[in-house]
XYZ file of C-alpha atoms in Angstrom:
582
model
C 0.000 0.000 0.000
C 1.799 2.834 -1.113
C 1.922 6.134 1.318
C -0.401 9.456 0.355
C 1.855 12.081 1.885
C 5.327 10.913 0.944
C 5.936 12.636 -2.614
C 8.526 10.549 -4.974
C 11.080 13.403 -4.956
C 13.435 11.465 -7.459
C 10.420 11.560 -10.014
C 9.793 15.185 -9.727
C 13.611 15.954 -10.230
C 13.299 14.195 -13.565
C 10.111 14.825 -14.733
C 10.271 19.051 -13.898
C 13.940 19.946 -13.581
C 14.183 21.790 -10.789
C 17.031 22.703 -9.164
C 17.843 20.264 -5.858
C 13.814 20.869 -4.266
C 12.592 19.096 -1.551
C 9.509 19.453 0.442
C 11.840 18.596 3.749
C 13.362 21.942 5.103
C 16.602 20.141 6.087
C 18.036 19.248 2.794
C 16.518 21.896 0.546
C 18.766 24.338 -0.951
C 18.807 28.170 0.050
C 15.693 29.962 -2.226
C 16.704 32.408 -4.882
C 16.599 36.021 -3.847
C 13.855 36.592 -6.448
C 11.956 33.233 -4.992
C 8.186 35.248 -4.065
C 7.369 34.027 -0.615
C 3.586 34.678 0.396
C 2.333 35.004 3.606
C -1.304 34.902 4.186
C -4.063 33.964 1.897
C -7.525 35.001 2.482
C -10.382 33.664 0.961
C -13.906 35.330 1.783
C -17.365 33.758 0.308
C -20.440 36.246 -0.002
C -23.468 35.103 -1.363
C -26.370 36.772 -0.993
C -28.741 33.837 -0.765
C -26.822 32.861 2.038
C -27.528 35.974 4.154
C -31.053 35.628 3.269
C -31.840 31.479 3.901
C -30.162 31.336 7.504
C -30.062 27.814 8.509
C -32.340 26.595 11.846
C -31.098 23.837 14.186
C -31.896 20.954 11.633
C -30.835 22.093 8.597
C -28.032 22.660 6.404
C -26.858 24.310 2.508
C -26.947 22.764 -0.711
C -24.268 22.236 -2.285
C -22.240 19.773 0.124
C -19.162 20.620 -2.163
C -18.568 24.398 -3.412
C -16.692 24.872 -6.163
C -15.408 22.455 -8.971
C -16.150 19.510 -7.196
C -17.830 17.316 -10.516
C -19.224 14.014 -11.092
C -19.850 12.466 -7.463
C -19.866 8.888 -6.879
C -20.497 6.975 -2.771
C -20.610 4.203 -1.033
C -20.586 3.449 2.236
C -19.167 0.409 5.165
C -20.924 0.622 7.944
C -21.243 4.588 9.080
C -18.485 5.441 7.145
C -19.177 7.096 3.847
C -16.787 7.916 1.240
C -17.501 10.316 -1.748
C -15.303 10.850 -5.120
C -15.430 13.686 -7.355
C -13.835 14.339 -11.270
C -10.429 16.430 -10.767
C -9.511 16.241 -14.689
C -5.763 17.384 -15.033
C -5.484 18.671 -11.515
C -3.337 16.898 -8.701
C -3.546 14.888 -6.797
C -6.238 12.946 -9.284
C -9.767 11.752 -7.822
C -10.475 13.748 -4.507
C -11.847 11.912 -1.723
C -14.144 12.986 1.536
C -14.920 10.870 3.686
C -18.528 11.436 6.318
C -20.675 9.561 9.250
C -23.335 11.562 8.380
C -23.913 12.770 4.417
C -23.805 16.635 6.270
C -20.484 16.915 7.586
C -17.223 16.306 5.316
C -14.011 15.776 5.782
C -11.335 15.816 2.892
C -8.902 13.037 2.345
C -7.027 14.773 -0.563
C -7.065 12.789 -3.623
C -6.691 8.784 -4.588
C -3.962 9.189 -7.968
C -1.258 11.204 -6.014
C 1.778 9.430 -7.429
C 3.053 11.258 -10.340
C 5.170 8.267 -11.160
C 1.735 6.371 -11.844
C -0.629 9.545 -13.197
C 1.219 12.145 -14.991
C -1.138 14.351 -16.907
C 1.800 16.673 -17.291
C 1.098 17.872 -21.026
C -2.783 17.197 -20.723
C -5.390 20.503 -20.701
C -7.638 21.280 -17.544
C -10.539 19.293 -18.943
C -9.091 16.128 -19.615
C -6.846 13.956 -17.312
C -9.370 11.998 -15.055
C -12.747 11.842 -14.760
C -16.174 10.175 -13.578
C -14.894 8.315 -11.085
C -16.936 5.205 -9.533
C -16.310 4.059 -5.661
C -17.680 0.764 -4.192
C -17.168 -0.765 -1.390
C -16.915 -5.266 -1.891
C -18.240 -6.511 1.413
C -17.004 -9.910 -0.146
C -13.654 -8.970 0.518
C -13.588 -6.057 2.427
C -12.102 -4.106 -0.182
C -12.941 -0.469 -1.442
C -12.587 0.136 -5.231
C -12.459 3.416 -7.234
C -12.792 2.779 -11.240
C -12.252 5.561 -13.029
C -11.319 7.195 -17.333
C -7.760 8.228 -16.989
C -7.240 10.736 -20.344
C -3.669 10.829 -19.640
C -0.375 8.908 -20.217
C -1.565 6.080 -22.166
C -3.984 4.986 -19.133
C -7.590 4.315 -20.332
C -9.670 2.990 -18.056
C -8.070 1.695 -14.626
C -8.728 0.587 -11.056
C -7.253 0.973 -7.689
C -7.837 -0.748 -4.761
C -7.517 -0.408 -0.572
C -8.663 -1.842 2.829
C -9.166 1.895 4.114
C -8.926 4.876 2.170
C -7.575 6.926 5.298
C -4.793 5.212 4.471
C -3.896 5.052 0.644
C -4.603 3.358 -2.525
C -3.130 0.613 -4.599
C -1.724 1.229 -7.505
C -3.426 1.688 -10.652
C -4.569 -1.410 -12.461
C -4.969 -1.023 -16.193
C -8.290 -2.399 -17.260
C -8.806 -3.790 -20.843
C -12.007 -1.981 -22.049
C -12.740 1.498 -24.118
C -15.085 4.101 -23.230
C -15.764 5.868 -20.796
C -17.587 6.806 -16.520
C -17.001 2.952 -15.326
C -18.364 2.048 -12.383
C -17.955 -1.235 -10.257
C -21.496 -3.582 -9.261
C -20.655 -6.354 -6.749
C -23.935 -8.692 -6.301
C -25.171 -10.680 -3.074
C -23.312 -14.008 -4.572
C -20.226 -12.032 -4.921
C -19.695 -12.031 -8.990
C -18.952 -8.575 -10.389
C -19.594 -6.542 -12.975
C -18.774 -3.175 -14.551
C -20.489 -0.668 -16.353
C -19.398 1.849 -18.627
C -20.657 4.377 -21.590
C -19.381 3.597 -24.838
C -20.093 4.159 -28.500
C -22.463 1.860 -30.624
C -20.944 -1.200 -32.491
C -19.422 0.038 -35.782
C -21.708 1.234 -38.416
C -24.494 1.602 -36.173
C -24.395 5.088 -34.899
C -27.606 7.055 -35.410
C -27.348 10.364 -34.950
C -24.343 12.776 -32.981
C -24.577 11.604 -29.229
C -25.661 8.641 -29.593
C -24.367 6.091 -27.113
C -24.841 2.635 -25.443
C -24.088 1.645 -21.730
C -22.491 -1.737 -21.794
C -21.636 -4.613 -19.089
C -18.805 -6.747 -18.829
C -18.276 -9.498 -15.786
C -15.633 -8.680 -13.539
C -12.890 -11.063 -12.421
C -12.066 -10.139 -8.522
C -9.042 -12.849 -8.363
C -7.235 -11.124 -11.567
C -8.780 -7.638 -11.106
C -9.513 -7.854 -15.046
C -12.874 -7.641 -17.164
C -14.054 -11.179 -18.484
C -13.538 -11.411 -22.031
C -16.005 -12.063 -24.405
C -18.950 -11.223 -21.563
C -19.265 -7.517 -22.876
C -23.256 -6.509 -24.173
C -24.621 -3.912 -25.295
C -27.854 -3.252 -21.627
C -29.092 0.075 -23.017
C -29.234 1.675 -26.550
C -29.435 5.223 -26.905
C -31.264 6.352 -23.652
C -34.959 5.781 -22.227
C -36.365 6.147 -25.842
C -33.871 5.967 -28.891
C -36.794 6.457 -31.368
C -36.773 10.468 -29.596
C -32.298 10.316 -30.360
C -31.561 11.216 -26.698
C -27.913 12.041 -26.221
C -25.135 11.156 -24.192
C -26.453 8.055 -22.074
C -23.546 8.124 -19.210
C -22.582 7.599 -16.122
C -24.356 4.204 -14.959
C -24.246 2.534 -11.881
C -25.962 -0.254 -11.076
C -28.134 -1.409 -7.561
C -29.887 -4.104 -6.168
C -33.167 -3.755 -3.864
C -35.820 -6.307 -3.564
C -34.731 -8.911 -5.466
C -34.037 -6.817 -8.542
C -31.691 -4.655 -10.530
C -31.750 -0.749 -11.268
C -29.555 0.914 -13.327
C -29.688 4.753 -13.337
C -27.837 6.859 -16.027
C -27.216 10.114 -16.795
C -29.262 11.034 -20.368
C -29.601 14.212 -21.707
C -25.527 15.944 -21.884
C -23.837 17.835 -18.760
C -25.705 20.403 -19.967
C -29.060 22.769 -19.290
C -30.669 19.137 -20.553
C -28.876 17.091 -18.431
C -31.053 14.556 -16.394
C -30.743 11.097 -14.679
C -33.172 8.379 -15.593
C -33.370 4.851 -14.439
C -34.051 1.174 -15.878
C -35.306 -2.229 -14.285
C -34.219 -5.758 -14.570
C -34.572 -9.443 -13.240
C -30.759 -9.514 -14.218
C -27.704 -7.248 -14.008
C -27.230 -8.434 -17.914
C -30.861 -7.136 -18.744
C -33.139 -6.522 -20.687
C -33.484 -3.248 -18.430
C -37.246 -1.727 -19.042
C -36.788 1.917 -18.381
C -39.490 3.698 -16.044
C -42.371 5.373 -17.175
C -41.292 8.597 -14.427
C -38.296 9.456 -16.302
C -36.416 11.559 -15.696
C -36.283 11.471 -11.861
C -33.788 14.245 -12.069
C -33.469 17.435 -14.271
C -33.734 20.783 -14.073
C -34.617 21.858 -17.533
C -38.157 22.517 -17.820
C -38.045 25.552 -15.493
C -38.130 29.218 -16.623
C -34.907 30.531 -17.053
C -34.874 33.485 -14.958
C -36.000 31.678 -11.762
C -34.517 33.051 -8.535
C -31.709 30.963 -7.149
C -31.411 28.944 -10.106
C -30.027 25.688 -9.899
C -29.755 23.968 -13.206
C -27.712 21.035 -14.978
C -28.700 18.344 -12.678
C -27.663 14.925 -13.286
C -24.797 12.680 -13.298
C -25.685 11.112 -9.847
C -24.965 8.301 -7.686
C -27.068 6.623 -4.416
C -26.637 5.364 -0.973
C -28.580 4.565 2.287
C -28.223 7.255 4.722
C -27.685 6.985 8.515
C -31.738 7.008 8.971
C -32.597 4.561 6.494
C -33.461 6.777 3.914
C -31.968 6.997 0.382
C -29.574 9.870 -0.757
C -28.525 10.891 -3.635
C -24.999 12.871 -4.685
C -25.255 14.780 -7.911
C -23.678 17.126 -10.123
C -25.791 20.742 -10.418
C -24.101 24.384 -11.094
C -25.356 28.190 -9.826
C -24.991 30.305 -12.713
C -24.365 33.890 -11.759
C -26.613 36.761 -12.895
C -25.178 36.580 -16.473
C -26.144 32.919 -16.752
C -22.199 32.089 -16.159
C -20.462 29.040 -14.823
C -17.663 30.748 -12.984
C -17.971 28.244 -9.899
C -18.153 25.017 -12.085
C -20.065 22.086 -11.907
C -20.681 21.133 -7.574
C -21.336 18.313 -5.707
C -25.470 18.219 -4.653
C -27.767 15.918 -2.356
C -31.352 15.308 -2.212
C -33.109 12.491 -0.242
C -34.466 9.614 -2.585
C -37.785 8.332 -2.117
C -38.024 4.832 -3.050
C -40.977 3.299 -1.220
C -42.417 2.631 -5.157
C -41.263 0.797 -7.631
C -38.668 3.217 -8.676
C -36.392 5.215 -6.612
C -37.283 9.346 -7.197
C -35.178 12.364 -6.167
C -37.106 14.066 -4.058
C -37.622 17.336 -4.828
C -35.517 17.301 -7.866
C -37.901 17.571 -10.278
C -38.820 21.175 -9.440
C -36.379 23.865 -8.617
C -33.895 22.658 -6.211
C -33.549 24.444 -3.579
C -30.941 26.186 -0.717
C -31.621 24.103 1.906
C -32.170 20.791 3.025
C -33.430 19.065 6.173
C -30.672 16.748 8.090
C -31.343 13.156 8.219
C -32.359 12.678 12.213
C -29.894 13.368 14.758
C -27.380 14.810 12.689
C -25.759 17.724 14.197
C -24.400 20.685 11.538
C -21.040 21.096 12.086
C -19.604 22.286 8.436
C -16.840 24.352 8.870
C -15.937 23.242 12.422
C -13.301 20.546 14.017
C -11.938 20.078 10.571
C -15.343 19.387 8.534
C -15.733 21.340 5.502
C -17.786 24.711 5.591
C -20.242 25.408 3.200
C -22.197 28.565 2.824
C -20.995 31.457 3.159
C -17.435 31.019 4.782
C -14.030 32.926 5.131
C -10.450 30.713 5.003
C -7.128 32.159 6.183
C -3.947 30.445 5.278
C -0.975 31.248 7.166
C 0.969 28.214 5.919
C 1.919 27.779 9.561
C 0.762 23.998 9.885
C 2.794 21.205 9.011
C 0.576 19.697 6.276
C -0.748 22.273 3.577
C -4.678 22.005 3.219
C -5.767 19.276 0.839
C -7.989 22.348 -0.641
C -4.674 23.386 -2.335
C -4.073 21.970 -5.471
C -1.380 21.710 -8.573
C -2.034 21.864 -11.819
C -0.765 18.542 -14.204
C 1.399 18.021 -11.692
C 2.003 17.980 -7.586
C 2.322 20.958 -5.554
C 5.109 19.274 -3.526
C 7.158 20.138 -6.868
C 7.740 23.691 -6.217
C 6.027 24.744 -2.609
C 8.093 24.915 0.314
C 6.839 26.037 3.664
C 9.079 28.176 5.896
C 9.208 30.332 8.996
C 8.870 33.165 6.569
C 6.047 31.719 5.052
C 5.224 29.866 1.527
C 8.135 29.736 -1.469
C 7.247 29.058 -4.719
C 9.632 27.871 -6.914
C 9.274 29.165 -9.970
C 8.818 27.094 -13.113
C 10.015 28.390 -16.684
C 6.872 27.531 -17.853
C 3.755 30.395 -17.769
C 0.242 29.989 -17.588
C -0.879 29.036 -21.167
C 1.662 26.304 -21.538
C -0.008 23.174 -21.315
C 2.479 21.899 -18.516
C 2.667 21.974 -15.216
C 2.998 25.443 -13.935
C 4.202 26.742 -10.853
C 0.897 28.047 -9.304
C -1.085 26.765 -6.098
C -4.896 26.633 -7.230
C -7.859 26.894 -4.750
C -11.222 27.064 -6.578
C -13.391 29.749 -6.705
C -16.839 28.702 -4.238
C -18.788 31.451 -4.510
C -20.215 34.018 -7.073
C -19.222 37.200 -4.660
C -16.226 36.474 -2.990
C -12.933 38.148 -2.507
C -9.374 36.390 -2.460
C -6.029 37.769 -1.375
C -2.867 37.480 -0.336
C 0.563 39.092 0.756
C 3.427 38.400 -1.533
C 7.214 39.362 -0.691
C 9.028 38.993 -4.063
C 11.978 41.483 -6.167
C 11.911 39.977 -9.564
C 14.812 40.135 -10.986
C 14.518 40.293 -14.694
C 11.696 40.452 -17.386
C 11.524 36.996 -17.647
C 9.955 36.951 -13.393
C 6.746 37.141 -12.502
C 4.987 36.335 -9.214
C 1.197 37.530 -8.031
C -2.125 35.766 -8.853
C -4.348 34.501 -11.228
C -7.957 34.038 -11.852
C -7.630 30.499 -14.391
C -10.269 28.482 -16.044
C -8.060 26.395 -18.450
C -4.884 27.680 -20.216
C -6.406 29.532 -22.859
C -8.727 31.513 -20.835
C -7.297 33.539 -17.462
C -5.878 36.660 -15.970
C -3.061 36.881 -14.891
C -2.307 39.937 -11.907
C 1.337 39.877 -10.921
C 4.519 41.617 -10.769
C 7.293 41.904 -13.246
C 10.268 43.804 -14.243
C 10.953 46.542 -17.161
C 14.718 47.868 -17.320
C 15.558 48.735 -13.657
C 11.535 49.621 -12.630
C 9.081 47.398 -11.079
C 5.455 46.959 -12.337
C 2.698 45.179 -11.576
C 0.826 44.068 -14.717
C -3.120 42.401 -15.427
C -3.021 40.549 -18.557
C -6.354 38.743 -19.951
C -5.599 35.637 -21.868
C -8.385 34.588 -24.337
C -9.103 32.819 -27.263
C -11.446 34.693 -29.946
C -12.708 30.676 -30.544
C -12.033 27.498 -28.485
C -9.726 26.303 -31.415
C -8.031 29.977 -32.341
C -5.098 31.065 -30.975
C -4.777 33.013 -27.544
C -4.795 36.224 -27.414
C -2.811 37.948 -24.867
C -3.959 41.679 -24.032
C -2.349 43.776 -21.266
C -5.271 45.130 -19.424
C -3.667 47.756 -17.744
C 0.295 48.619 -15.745
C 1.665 50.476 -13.267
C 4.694 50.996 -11.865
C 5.256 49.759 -8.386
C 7.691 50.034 -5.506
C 8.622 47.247 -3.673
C 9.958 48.370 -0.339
C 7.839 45.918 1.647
C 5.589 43.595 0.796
C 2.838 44.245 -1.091
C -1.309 42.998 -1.208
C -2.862 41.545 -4.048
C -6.485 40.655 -4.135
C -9.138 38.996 -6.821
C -12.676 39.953 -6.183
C -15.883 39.210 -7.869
C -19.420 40.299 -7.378
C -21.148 37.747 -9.846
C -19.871 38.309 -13.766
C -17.814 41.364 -12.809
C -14.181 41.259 -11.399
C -11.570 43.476 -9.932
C -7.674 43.133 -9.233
C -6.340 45.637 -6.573
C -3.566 45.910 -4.135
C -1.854 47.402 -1.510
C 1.423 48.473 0.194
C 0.041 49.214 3.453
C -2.463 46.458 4.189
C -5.703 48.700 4.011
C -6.532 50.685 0.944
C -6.432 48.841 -1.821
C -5.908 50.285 -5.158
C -7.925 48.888 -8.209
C -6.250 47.841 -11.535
C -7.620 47.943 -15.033
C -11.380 48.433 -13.851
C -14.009 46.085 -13.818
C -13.558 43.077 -16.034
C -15.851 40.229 -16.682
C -15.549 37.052 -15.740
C -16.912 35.481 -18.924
C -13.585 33.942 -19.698
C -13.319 32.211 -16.836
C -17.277 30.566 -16.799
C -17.309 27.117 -18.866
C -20.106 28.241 -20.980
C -17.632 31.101 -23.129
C -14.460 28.724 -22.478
C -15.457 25.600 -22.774
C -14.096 22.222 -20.807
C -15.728 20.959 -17.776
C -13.968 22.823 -14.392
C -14.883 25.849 -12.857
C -12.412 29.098 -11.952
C -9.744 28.438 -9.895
C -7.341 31.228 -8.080
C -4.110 30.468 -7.506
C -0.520 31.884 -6.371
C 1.479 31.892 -9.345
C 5.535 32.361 -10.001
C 7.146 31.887 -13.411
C 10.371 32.195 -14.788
C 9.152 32.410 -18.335
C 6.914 35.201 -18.148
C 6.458 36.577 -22.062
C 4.115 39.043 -20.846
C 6.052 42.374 -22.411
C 5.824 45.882 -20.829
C 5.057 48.484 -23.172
């Protein structure tokens, strides 16, 4: 069982180049004078549909996951639950959160966090991993987390553990196509997986059409069953109406029969999740006549606190008895924006008919939700998770950095150091639109109105430095807020990074300069009141300064740019900044 907190330091020395880096103080070479160290980060969530639902005694927010927290999948052993999420090319791949309760969450970090087994080190935001399936084998006492791995020659793979507190196997390569696997084991103990695919050759219909397909599952050789592969569903709940992108099944047993429920519809504003019956897990599965028993689309489209794209869900029992289900939904901001990405949802699951029902989730979801009996809320407190409105201060004080902190195609352990002083970045040569990793540590953007900032002590020493922040939503579409050099002077510099279409070139435009001392340190702060944006600073911690106006935000909503992850805001150092001072 390999280790999650140990990173293979050899690896990153080969694969990145640094210079001699090590996430141990003791052997790690002096930093660079022009190395930015920052200080404090502070992240503040305002939402005004927070301050006007305030929660009473047995209640708590939807969503259980803020941000870009995609494509949940649970299970549970005993009162333990354990929920993945999509991560794409961030690291470490496949977070994990682990709950008594379905309310309270704590995070685990993230199953792939060798980079000597997942690299997605050349591999855009959107790609990497994704749709991730977790089920615990009672059989064997095993967990297992199947998931599409869009990176390094991976395909679909499988990794294994006794207790995911404590690590994962190592990836098992799985000999299938397609794509959002997920693992069925039945009362006798056989196994089975289930996947989206395309249609046999020759037989696709129309542009999203798709099939879900079933394959046994050998648990001695960890290997599909050749030759057991079929074709369980065709299209979708009607194929005679084309429906597209039949996805994400999973499969579940209840009274002697089998149910498998499916995403139809696209992760999309006509994204929904339907479900089929069978006598068998092979099929024929007989769709219901209640589908969907998820969606959001039929609702006017200026509804107040719209929730919308709703689907892509998975179920489980909760601690009273009661079915649950964890879905995928996004708040659009005012402009109809998806700045905050696709987030992780729950509704109870009424299945005292025939067919289990979200309830509740086929008219507008809404804010709140009652707690299953005699949970207590505690989000946000004794390590659990907030949700809400919230604020987060980093000091980067504590001996293990906040799984909330990510890298980007590769680990942050490859260029953050923590110090008495306070957090060095190394700095990469590569910038922001390279599709490598880059030398930034991401947190994602949770809210529509929020504000995020942080103190940065950095002298650049030539053009080719840069340290501040950046507002990201893949590598063609960000802004970049940061300080660089031109001759002898010091500026600080917003660039917008955009591409006029999704397969057009980026365009780099300076949004505005100025030229900045750097006696101390200096303030630097993203802030956002739905679509529009602000940079500022300061160089003596109170009145900050704005730069370049208002901006929107549409480049950073996946709607104008495209992919499948929300904003994220990170702390960002290069040494190959190309960003030219006029």
């Amino acid at each position: 069982m390999k280790k999650t907190s140990i990173p293979v330091i050899t690896a990153l020395l080969g694969l990145f180049a640094l210079v001699g880096f090590d996430t141990n103080e003791n052997y790690a070479p002096p930093a660079p004078k022009n190395t930015p160290i920052f200080t404090k980060v502070t992240y503040e969530g305002n939402d005004q549909v927070y301050n006007e639902y305030t929660l009473k005694e047995d209640e708590f927010f939807n969503p259980i996951l803020q941000g870009c927290y995609p494509d949940p999948a649970i299970t549970r052993k005993g009162d333990d639950y354990y929920m993945v999420c999509s991560s794409f090319a961030m690291f470490p791949g496949v977070p994990i959160f682990h709950s008594k309760d379905l309310v309270n969450w704590t995070d685990l970090g993230g199953v792939l966090d060798d980079i000597t087994e997942f690299n997605p080190h050349d591999t855009g935001i959107s790609q990497g991993v994704y749709a991730p399936g977790i089920t615990y084998n009672p059989h064997n006492d095993t967990f297992y987390m199947i998931v599409t791995a869009f990176s390094g020659g991976l395909g679909n793979i499988i990794v294994k553990t006794k207790d995911p507190k404590k690590g994962w196997g190592s990836p098992i390569k799985l000999d299938f196509g397609g794509i959002d696997p997920s693992i069925f084991f039945d009362d006798d103990g056989k196994a089975y997986v289930v996947h989206n695919d395309a249609p046999d050759k020759g037989k696709e219909l129309y542009n999203g059409h798709r099939v879900i397909k079933i394959w046994e599952y050998d648990t001695e050789k960890d290997q599909v069953i050749k030759g057991t592969d079929q074709i369980i569903v065709d299209g979708g709940v009607d194929i005679t109406q084309k429906p597209i992108w039949i996805e994400a099944p999973h499969i579940y047993k209840k009274d002697g029969k089998y149910f498998l429920m499916c995403a139809e519809g696209g992760t999309g504003d006509w994204h929904s999740e339907v479900v089929f019956k069978s006598d068998s897990p092979k099929g024929p599965y007989i769709p219901a006549h209640s589908n969907p028993i998820l969606t959001q689309r039929y609702f006017p489209k200026d509804r107040e606190n719209k929730v919308d794209w709703a689907g892509h869900a998975d179920l489980v029992k909760g601690p009273d008895d009661q079915y649950y289900g964890v879905f995928l939904a996004i708040r659009p901001n005012e402009e109809n924006r998806v700045n905050t990405g696709r987030e992780t949802f729950i509704l109870p699951v009424d299945w005292s008919g025939e067919f289990p029902v979200f309830e509740n989730g086929l008219v507008p979801i809404e804010i709140k939700l009652k707690m299953p009996k005699g949970v207590t809320n505690k989000t946000g407190q004794d390590g659990y998770l907030p949700n809400g409105n919230f604020t987060y201060e980093e000091n980067f004080s504590s001996d293990n950095l906040d799984f909330r902190w990510i890298g980007l195609r590769g680990p942050r352990e490859a260029f953050i150091k923590q110090t008495k002083k306070g957090l060095e970045i190394t700095p990469f040569t590569s910038n922001i639109k390279e599709l490598k990793p880059t030398s930034t540590l991401f947190y994602r953007q949770q809210h529509k109105t929020f504000s995020f900032y942080t103190t940065l002590h950095y002298q650049p020493k030539s053009e080719k430095d840069m340290a501040g922040v950046t507002a990201y939503q893949n590598e063609g579409s960000n802004y970049v807020f940061g300080i660089t050099k031109k001759g002898s002077e010091n500026y600080l510099v917003l660039q917008k990074n955009s591409k006029p279409n999704r397969r057009g070139k980026i365009v780099s435009e300076i949004v505005a300069t100025e030229p900045i001392g750097l006696d101390g340190p200096i303030d630097l702060k993203i802030s956002a009141e739905g679509d529009k944006y602000q940079f500022s600073y300061a160089v003596n911690r109170s009145d900050f300064k704005i730069v370049g106006g208002t901006v929107s935000g549409d480049i950073l909503s996946t709607d104008v740019a495209g992919g499948f992850t929300g904003a994220l805001l990170g702390l960002y150092a290069t040494s190959g900044n190309d960003i030219i001072v006029e």
